[in-house]
Amino acid sequence: MVRSPRAARRAAQAKGVPADRDGLRAALAMARLPGHPAAVTAQARDLLLAWFDANRDPHDAILRQLSDGSAATRIGHALLARSPEPEGLACAKGCAFCCILPGDDGGTMTGVEARRLHAALPPADGTAPWHPEACPALDPDTRLCRAYDARPMICRTYVSRDVSACEAIAQGEARPGTGTLAPQLAYVTVHALIRAALGKGAPTFALKRIAQAAANGIDIDAALATARHAPRNLEDERKRLARGIRR
Ligand code: SF4
Ligand code: SF4
């Protein structure tokens, strides 16, 4: 029987998580993100399928790597590694206004990023934070990240040409002059495509809650439980980032 792409997509969704490699590839190839910029979705899909085609791990392992964010994070890191750094950035070591995170969320991470950040962060030693709302991973004396190598994509891609804008934003003032590099949108889009293909899973987590849990000595399972986002968060995040490229 020959099915239209829409009918095939509905059939794949009705079956739940694909049980074999071919079905999984078809689900990834057919996943849709309504309203998302077509060029961004197409680029993310190509990167995801290239990752998938190069991965010869067993089916269960690939499913795990898709859901826990290993795929999206690896793709995001590879894009960042080959992206030239924009000229004129004000970013420098110890310049940490971007590590002041109002509220208790702090940004979107995949599961693998949450685990890496938690594992890299020893409990805090009781020293007062540099700023009351500083990320718990920020060293108050040096203003350097205590988990630099394990920092998530959101921290790797957030940049600015105007440090005064960062300082104003940290004080709650809306100011232009900062932004995220393009690989952040690709990474979020890849993870959203994976969730659309699997029909569930691919959760995200709140950066600041994971860092706070690690600083408080709370174990990873409890940390993940308290930091897990509602599904809506990833959708809101990809729409927010996509709005930035339409301006
Ligand atoms: S984003 Fe802003 S606060 Fe962060 S390092 Fe760059 S200039 Fe400094
Ligand atoms: S994880 Fe590190 S880089 Fe990211 S906000 Fe926290 S202190 Fe800053």
mmCIF file of C-alpha atoms and ligand atoms in Angstrom:
data_model
loop_
_atom_site.group_PDB
_atom_site.id
_atom_site.type_symbol
_atom_site.label_atom_id
_atom_site.label_comp_id
_atom_site.label_asym_id
_atom_site.label_seq_id
_atom_site.Cartn_x
_atom_site.Cartn_y
_atom_site.Cartn_z
ATOM 1 C CA MET A 1 0.000 0.000 0.000
ATOM 2 C CA VAL A 2 1.354 3.444 -0.950
ATOM 3 C CA ARG A 3 0.709 6.069 1.719
ATOM 4 C CA SER A 4 0.904 9.823 1.490
ATOM 5 C CA PRO A 5 3.608 11.395 3.705
ATOM 6 C CA ARG A 6 0.912 12.674 6.074
ATOM 7 C CA ALA A 7 -0.718 9.257 6.347
ATOM 8 C CA ALA A 8 2.669 7.610 6.906
ATOM 9 C CA ARG A 9 3.450 10.147 9.628
ATOM 10 C CA ARG A 10 0.125 9.519 11.348
ATOM 11 C CA ALA A 11 0.687 5.771 11.131
ATOM 12 C CA ALA A 12 4.170 6.109 12.653
ATOM 13 C CA GLN A 13 2.817 8.251 15.489
ATOM 14 C CA ALA A 14 -0.020 5.825 16.137
ATOM 15 C CA LYS A 15 2.479 3.015 16.578
ATOM 16 C CA GLY A 16 4.404 4.892 19.282
ATOM 17 C CA VAL A 17 8.185 4.673 19.564
ATOM 18 C CA PRO A 18 9.525 2.897 16.435
ATOM 19 C CA ALA A 19 10.646 -0.634 17.186
ATOM 20 C CA ASP A 20 13.426 -0.906 14.615
ATOM 21 C CA ARG A 21 16.109 1.148 12.892
ATOM 22 C CA ASP A 22 14.203 1.739 9.645
ATOM 23 C CA GLY A 23 11.071 2.827 11.471
ATOM 24 C CA LEU A 24 13.062 5.153 13.689
ATOM 25 C CA ARG A 25 14.816 6.756 10.729
ATOM 26 C CA ALA A 26 11.486 7.233 8.957
ATOM 27 C CA ALA A 27 9.993 8.849 12.054
ATOM 28 C CA LEU A 28 12.942 11.261 12.328
ATOM 29 C CA ALA A 29 12.709 12.067 8.625
ATOM 30 C CA MET A 30 8.982 12.761 8.851
ATOM 31 C CA ALA A 31 8.829 14.671 12.140
ATOM 32 C CA ARG A 32 7.295 18.123 11.807
ATOM 33 C CA LEU A 33 7.548 21.335 13.826
ATOM 34 C CA PRO A 34 4.533 23.415 12.778
ATOM 35 C CA GLY A 35 5.290 27.102 12.442
ATOM 36 C CA HIS A 36 9.055 26.669 12.773
ATOM 37 C CA PRO A 37 11.202 28.276 10.039
ATOM 38 C CA ALA A 38 11.457 25.700 7.236
ATOM 39 C CA ALA A 39 15.152 26.303 6.567
ATOM 40 C CA VAL A 40 16.044 25.845 10.251
ATOM 41 C CA THR A 41 13.999 22.657 10.465
ATOM 42 C CA ALA A 42 15.554 21.298 7.258
ATOM 43 C CA GLN A 43 19.093 21.985 8.477
ATOM 44 C CA ALA A 44 18.375 20.389 11.866
ATOM 45 C CA ARG A 45 16.806 17.352 10.206
ATOM 46 C CA ASP A 46 19.792 16.881 7.878
ATOM 47 C CA LEU A 47 22.193 17.066 10.824
ATOM 48 C CA LEU A 48 20.075 14.645 12.835
ATOM 49 C CA LEU A 49 19.825 12.119 10.012
ATOM 50 C CA ALA A 50 23.582 12.370 9.374
ATOM 51 C CA TRP A 51 24.163 11.661 13.089
ATOM 52 C CA PHE A 52 21.722 8.756 12.908
ATOM 53 C CA ASP A 53 23.234 7.233 9.753
ATOM 54 C CA ALA A 54 26.734 7.344 11.246
ATOM 55 C CA ASN A 55 25.599 5.727 14.499
ATOM 56 C CA ARG A 56 25.803 1.921 14.457
ATOM 57 C CA ASP A 57 24.919 1.423 18.129
ATOM 58 C CA PRO A 58 22.083 -0.969 19.035
ATOM 59 C CA HIS A 59 18.543 0.359 18.613
ATOM 60 C CA ASP A 60 17.912 0.782 22.360
ATOM 61 C CA ALA A 61 21.140 2.745 22.783
ATOM 62 C CA ILE A 62 20.240 5.063 19.914
ATOM 63 C CA LEU A 63 16.798 5.644 21.395
ATOM 64 C CA ARG A 64 18.447 6.550 24.699
ATOM 65 C CA GLN A 65 20.903 8.922 22.998
ATOM 66 C CA LEU A 66 18.035 10.631 21.195
ATOM 67 C CA SER A 67 15.906 11.040 24.291
ATOM 68 C CA ASP A 68 18.603 12.090 26.752
ATOM 69 C CA GLY A 69 19.901 14.833 24.457
ATOM 70 C CA SER A 70 23.204 13.164 23.521
ATOM 71 C CA ALA A 71 22.292 13.559 19.844
ATOM 72 C CA ALA A 72 21.228 17.223 20.046
ATOM 73 C CA THR A 73 24.148 18.151 22.281
ATOM 74 C CA ARG A 74 26.726 16.432 20.088
ATOM 75 C CA ILE A 75 25.316 18.144 16.998
ATOM 76 C CA GLY A 76 25.293 21.498 18.808
ATOM 77 C CA HIS A 77 28.905 21.112 19.952
ATOM 78 C CA ALA A 78 30.045 20.136 16.448
ATOM 79 C CA LEU A 79 28.332 23.185 14.954
ATOM 80 C CA LEU A 80 29.900 25.441 17.557
ATOM 81 C CA ALA A 81 33.349 23.980 16.949
ATOM 82 C CA ARG A 82 33.206 24.856 13.278
ATOM 83 C CA SER A 83 31.511 28.254 13.663
ATOM 84 C CA PRO A 84 33.908 31.196 13.556
ATOM 85 C CA GLU A 85 33.604 33.409 16.624
ATOM 86 C CA PRO A 86 31.802 36.644 15.742
ATOM 87 C CA GLU A 87 33.956 39.755 15.793
ATOM 88 C CA GLY A 88 33.644 42.396 18.465
ATOM 89 C CA LEU A 89 32.398 40.269 21.346
ATOM 90 C CA ALA A 90 32.842 41.796 24.803
ATOM 91 C CA CYS A 91 32.972 38.372 26.487
ATOM 92 C CA ALA A 92 35.975 37.736 28.733
ATOM 93 C CA LYS A 93 37.012 35.532 31.651
ATOM 94 C CA GLY A 94 35.466 36.660 34.927
ATOM 95 C CA CYS A 95 32.832 38.741 33.158
ATOM 96 C CA ALA A 96 29.839 36.989 34.597
ATOM 97 C CA PHE A 97 26.718 39.140 34.373
ATOM 98 C CA CYS A 98 25.313 36.434 32.089
ATOM 99 C CA CYS A 99 25.671 33.984 35.008
ATOM 100 C CA ILE A 100 23.178 35.999 37.059
ATOM 101 C CA LEU A 101 20.013 34.004 36.538
ATOM 102 C CA PRO A 102 16.826 35.605 37.828
ATOM 103 C CA GLY A 103 14.189 33.156 39.081
ATOM 104 C CA ASP A 104 14.846 29.470 39.603
ATOM 105 C CA ASP A 105 15.085 28.202 36.001
ATOM 106 C CA GLY A 106 18.170 29.693 34.365
ATOM 107 C CA GLY A 107 17.831 28.088 30.945
ATOM 108 C CA THR A 108 17.023 24.901 29.071
ATOM 109 C CA MET A 109 19.237 21.801 29.170
ATOM 110 C CA THR A 110 18.902 18.285 27.864
ATOM 111 C CA GLY A 111 19.197 15.333 30.219
ATOM 112 C CA VAL A 112 22.789 14.545 29.292
ATOM 113 C CA GLU A 113 23.771 18.152 29.944
ATOM 114 C CA ALA A 114 21.993 18.098 33.298
ATOM 115 C CA ARG A 115 23.869 14.938 34.325
ATOM 116 C CA ARG A 116 27.238 16.337 33.200
ATOM 117 C CA LEU A 117 26.743 19.617 35.026
ATOM 118 C CA HIS A 118 25.617 17.854 38.196
ATOM 119 C CA ALA A 119 28.551 15.423 38.088
ATOM 120 C CA ALA A 120 31.070 18.251 37.609
ATOM 121 C CA LEU A 121 29.810 20.406 40.469
ATOM 122 C CA PRO A 122 30.962 19.605 43.991
ATOM 123 C CA PRO A 123 28.752 20.792 46.866
ATOM 124 C CA ALA A 124 29.217 24.485 47.701
ATOM 125 C CA ASP A 125 31.600 25.331 50.560
ATOM 126 C CA GLY A 126 29.302 27.907 52.163
ATOM 127 C CA THR A 127 31.006 30.999 50.722
ATOM 128 C CA ALA A 128 28.445 33.724 50.010
ATOM 129 C CA PRO A 129 27.585 34.021 46.289
ATOM 130 C CA TRP A 130 28.923 36.948 44.269
ATOM 131 C CA HIS A 131 25.321 37.981 43.544
ATOM 132 C CA PRO A 132 22.139 36.730 45.243
ATOM 133 C CA GLU A 133 20.853 35.363 41.935
ATOM 134 C CA ALA A 134 24.151 34.076 40.553
ATOM 135 C CA CYS A 135 24.173 30.581 39.105
ATOM 136 C CA PRO A 136 25.223 28.190 41.897
ATOM 137 C CA ALA A 137 28.020 26.971 39.603
ATOM 138 C CA LEU A 138 29.698 30.381 39.608
ATOM 139 C CA ASP A 139 32.775 30.713 41.805
ATOM 140 C CA PRO A 140 32.131 33.835 43.930
ATOM 141 C CA ASP A 141 35.815 34.766 44.191
ATOM 142 C CA THR A 142 36.999 34.316 40.618
ATOM 143 C CA ARG A 143 33.613 34.706 38.895
ATOM 144 C CA LEU A 144 34.547 31.722 36.759
ATOM 145 C CA CYS A 145 32.298 28.744 36.119
ATOM 146 C CA ARG A 146 33.153 25.878 38.488
ATOM 147 C CA ALA A 147 31.922 23.432 35.853
ATOM 148 C CA TYR A 148 33.253 25.123 32.740
ATOM 149 C CA ASP A 149 33.891 22.002 30.670
ATOM 150 C CA ALA A 150 30.440 20.672 31.566
ATOM 151 C CA ARG A 151 28.506 23.899 30.982
ATOM 152 C CA PRO A 152 25.463 23.421 28.745
ATOM 153 C CA MET A 153 24.847 24.771 25.252
ATOM 154 C CA ILE A 154 22.963 27.806 26.544
ATOM 155 C CA CYS A 155 26.116 28.958 28.366
ATOM 156 C CA ARG A 156 28.373 28.191 25.376
ATOM 157 C CA THR A 157 26.248 30.176 22.936
ATOM 158 C CA TYR A 158 25.186 33.245 24.919
ATOM 159 C CA VAL A 159 27.317 36.219 23.840
ATOM 160 C CA SER A 160 27.321 39.981 23.803
ATOM 161 C CA ARG A 161 29.046 42.935 22.182
ATOM 162 C CA ASP A 162 27.990 45.204 25.019
ATOM 163 C CA VAL A 163 28.804 44.302 28.579
ATOM 164 C CA SER A 164 26.724 47.196 29.881
ATOM 165 C CA ALA A 165 23.681 45.537 28.273
ATOM 166 C CA CYS A 166 24.505 42.329 30.158
ATOM 167 C CA GLU A 167 24.799 44.224 33.419
ATOM 168 C CA ALA A 168 21.477 45.986 32.798
ATOM 169 C CA ILE A 169 19.754 42.687 31.917
ATOM 170 C CA ALA A 170 21.151 41.139 35.099
ATOM 171 C CA GLN A 171 19.439 43.953 36.994
ATOM 172 C CA GLY A 172 16.140 43.161 35.303
ATOM 173 C CA GLU A 173 16.218 45.810 32.587
ATOM 174 C CA ALA A 174 15.328 44.777 29.018
ATOM 175 C CA ARG A 175 18.186 45.811 26.726
ATOM 176 C CA PRO A 176 19.331 44.806 23.208
ATOM 177 C CA GLY A 177 22.948 43.860 22.556
ATOM 178 C CA THR A 178 23.071 40.232 23.648
ATOM 179 C CA GLY A 179 22.034 37.030 21.922
ATOM 180 C CA THR A 180 22.706 33.365 21.286
ATOM 181 C CA LEU A 181 24.848 31.980 18.485
ATOM 182 C CA ALA A 182 23.092 30.079 15.683
ATOM 183 C CA PRO A 183 24.078 26.583 16.959
ATOM 184 C CA GLN A 184 21.732 27.101 19.948
ATOM 185 C CA LEU A 185 18.692 27.266 17.679
ATOM 186 C CA ALA A 186 19.899 24.223 15.732
ATOM 187 C CA TYR A 187 20.421 22.257 18.957
ATOM 188 C CA VAL A 188 16.962 23.144 20.319
ATOM 189 C CA THR A 189 15.378 22.362 16.936
ATOM 190 C CA VAL A 190 17.088 18.954 16.772
ATOM 191 C CA HIS A 191 15.805 18.064 20.248
ATOM 192 C CA ALA A 192 12.298 19.248 19.350
ATOM 193 C CA LEU A 193 12.366 17.119 16.169
ATOM 194 C CA ILE A 194 13.412 14.104 18.229
ATOM 195 C CA ARG A 195 10.516 14.618 20.623
ATOM 196 C CA ALA A 196 8.123 14.985 17.694
ATOM 197 C CA ALA A 197 9.459 11.766 16.155
ATOM 198 C CA LEU A 198 9.306 9.726 19.350
ATOM 199 C CA GLY A 199 5.930 11.117 20.352
ATOM 200 C CA LYS A 200 7.151 11.488 23.942
ATOM 201 C CA GLY A 201 10.361 11.722 25.964
ATOM 202 C CA ALA A 202 13.310 13.969 25.114
ATOM 203 C CA PRO A 203 12.723 15.989 28.303
ATOM 204 C CA THR A 204 14.493 19.197 29.222
ATOM 205 C CA PHE A 205 15.672 20.496 32.592
ATOM 206 C CA ALA A 206 16.232 23.833 34.336
ATOM 207 C CA LEU A 207 19.914 24.784 34.503
ATOM 208 C CA LYS A 208 19.727 26.700 37.771
ATOM 209 C CA ARG A 209 17.745 24.018 39.599
ATOM 210 C CA ILE A 210 20.272 21.341 38.608
ATOM 211 C CA ALA A 211 23.198 23.556 39.677
ATOM 212 C CA GLN A 212 21.455 24.405 42.959
ATOM 213 C CA ALA A 213 20.790 20.733 43.673
ATOM 214 C CA ALA A 214 24.444 19.837 43.036
ATOM 215 C CA ALA A 215 25.630 22.715 45.226
ATOM 216 C CA ASN A 216 23.286 21.450 47.971
ATOM 217 C CA GLY A 217 24.649 17.897 47.683
ATOM 218 C CA ILE A 218 21.360 16.485 46.362
ATOM 219 C CA ASP A 219 21.762 13.315 44.283
ATOM 220 C CA ILE A 220 21.210 13.309 40.538
ATOM 221 C CA ASP A 221 17.890 11.436 40.497
ATOM 222 C CA ALA A 222 16.291 13.862 42.951
ATOM 223 C CA ALA A 223 17.891 16.773 41.093
ATOM 224 C CA LEU A 224 16.436 15.626 37.766
ATOM 225 C CA ALA A 225 13.015 15.171 39.355
ATOM 226 C CA THR A 226 12.934 18.713 40.728
ATOM 227 C CA ALA A 227 14.429 20.320 37.602
ATOM 228 C CA ARG A 228 12.364 18.586 34.913
ATOM 229 C CA HIS A 229 10.500 20.999 32.672
ATOM 230 C CA ALA A 230 6.931 20.723 31.506
ATOM 231 C CA PRO A 231 6.881 19.699 27.786
ATOM 232 C CA ARG A 232 5.766 23.218 26.881
ATOM 233 C CA ASN A 233 9.168 24.669 27.836
ATOM 234 C CA LEU A 234 10.987 23.248 24.800
ATOM 235 C CA GLU A 235 8.258 24.477 22.460
ATOM 236 C CA ASP A 236 8.397 27.952 23.980
ATOM 237 C CA GLU A 237 12.182 27.967 23.748
ATOM 238 C CA ARG A 238 12.331 27.028 20.067
ATOM 239 C CA LYS A 239 9.647 29.590 19.219
ATOM 240 C CA ARG A 240 11.475 32.296 21.168
ATOM 241 C CA LEU A 241 14.759 31.546 19.397
ATOM 242 C CA ALA A 242 13.051 31.352 15.996
ATOM 243 C CA ARG A 243 11.479 34.786 16.543
ATOM 244 C CA GLY A 244 15.020 36.131 16.854
ATOM 245 C CA ILE A 245 15.938 35.097 13.310
ATOM 246 C CA ARG A 246 12.774 36.634 11.843
ATOM 247 C CA ARG A 247 13.501 40.094 13.246
HETATM 248 S S1 SF4 B 1 27.614 37.539 27.653
HETATM 249 FE FE1 SF4 B 1 27.932 39.558 28.637
HETATM 250 S S2 SF4 B 1 28.323 39.113 30.800
HETATM 251 FE FE2 SF4 B 1 28.612 37.200 29.652
HETATM 252 S S3 SF4 B 1 30.832 37.111 29.231
HETATM 253 FE FE3 SF4 B 1 29.802 38.048 27.447
HETATM 254 S S4 SF4 B 1 29.908 40.269 27.815
HETATM 255 FE FE4 SF4 B 1 30.325 39.267 29.784
HETATM 256 S S1 SF4 B 2 26.780 26.773 34.371
HETATM 257 FE FE1 SF4 B 2 28.630 28.050 34.497
HETATM 258 S S2 SF4 B 2 28.620 29.285 32.618
HETATM 259 FE FE2 SF4 B 2 26.540 28.476 32.901
HETATM 260 S S3 SF4 B 2 25.401 30.060 34.033
HETATM 261 FE FE3 SF4 B 2 26.250 28.625 35.535
HETATM 262 S S4 SF4 B 2 28.224 29.520 36.138
HETATM 263 FE FE4 SF4 B 2 27.604 30.512 34.223
#
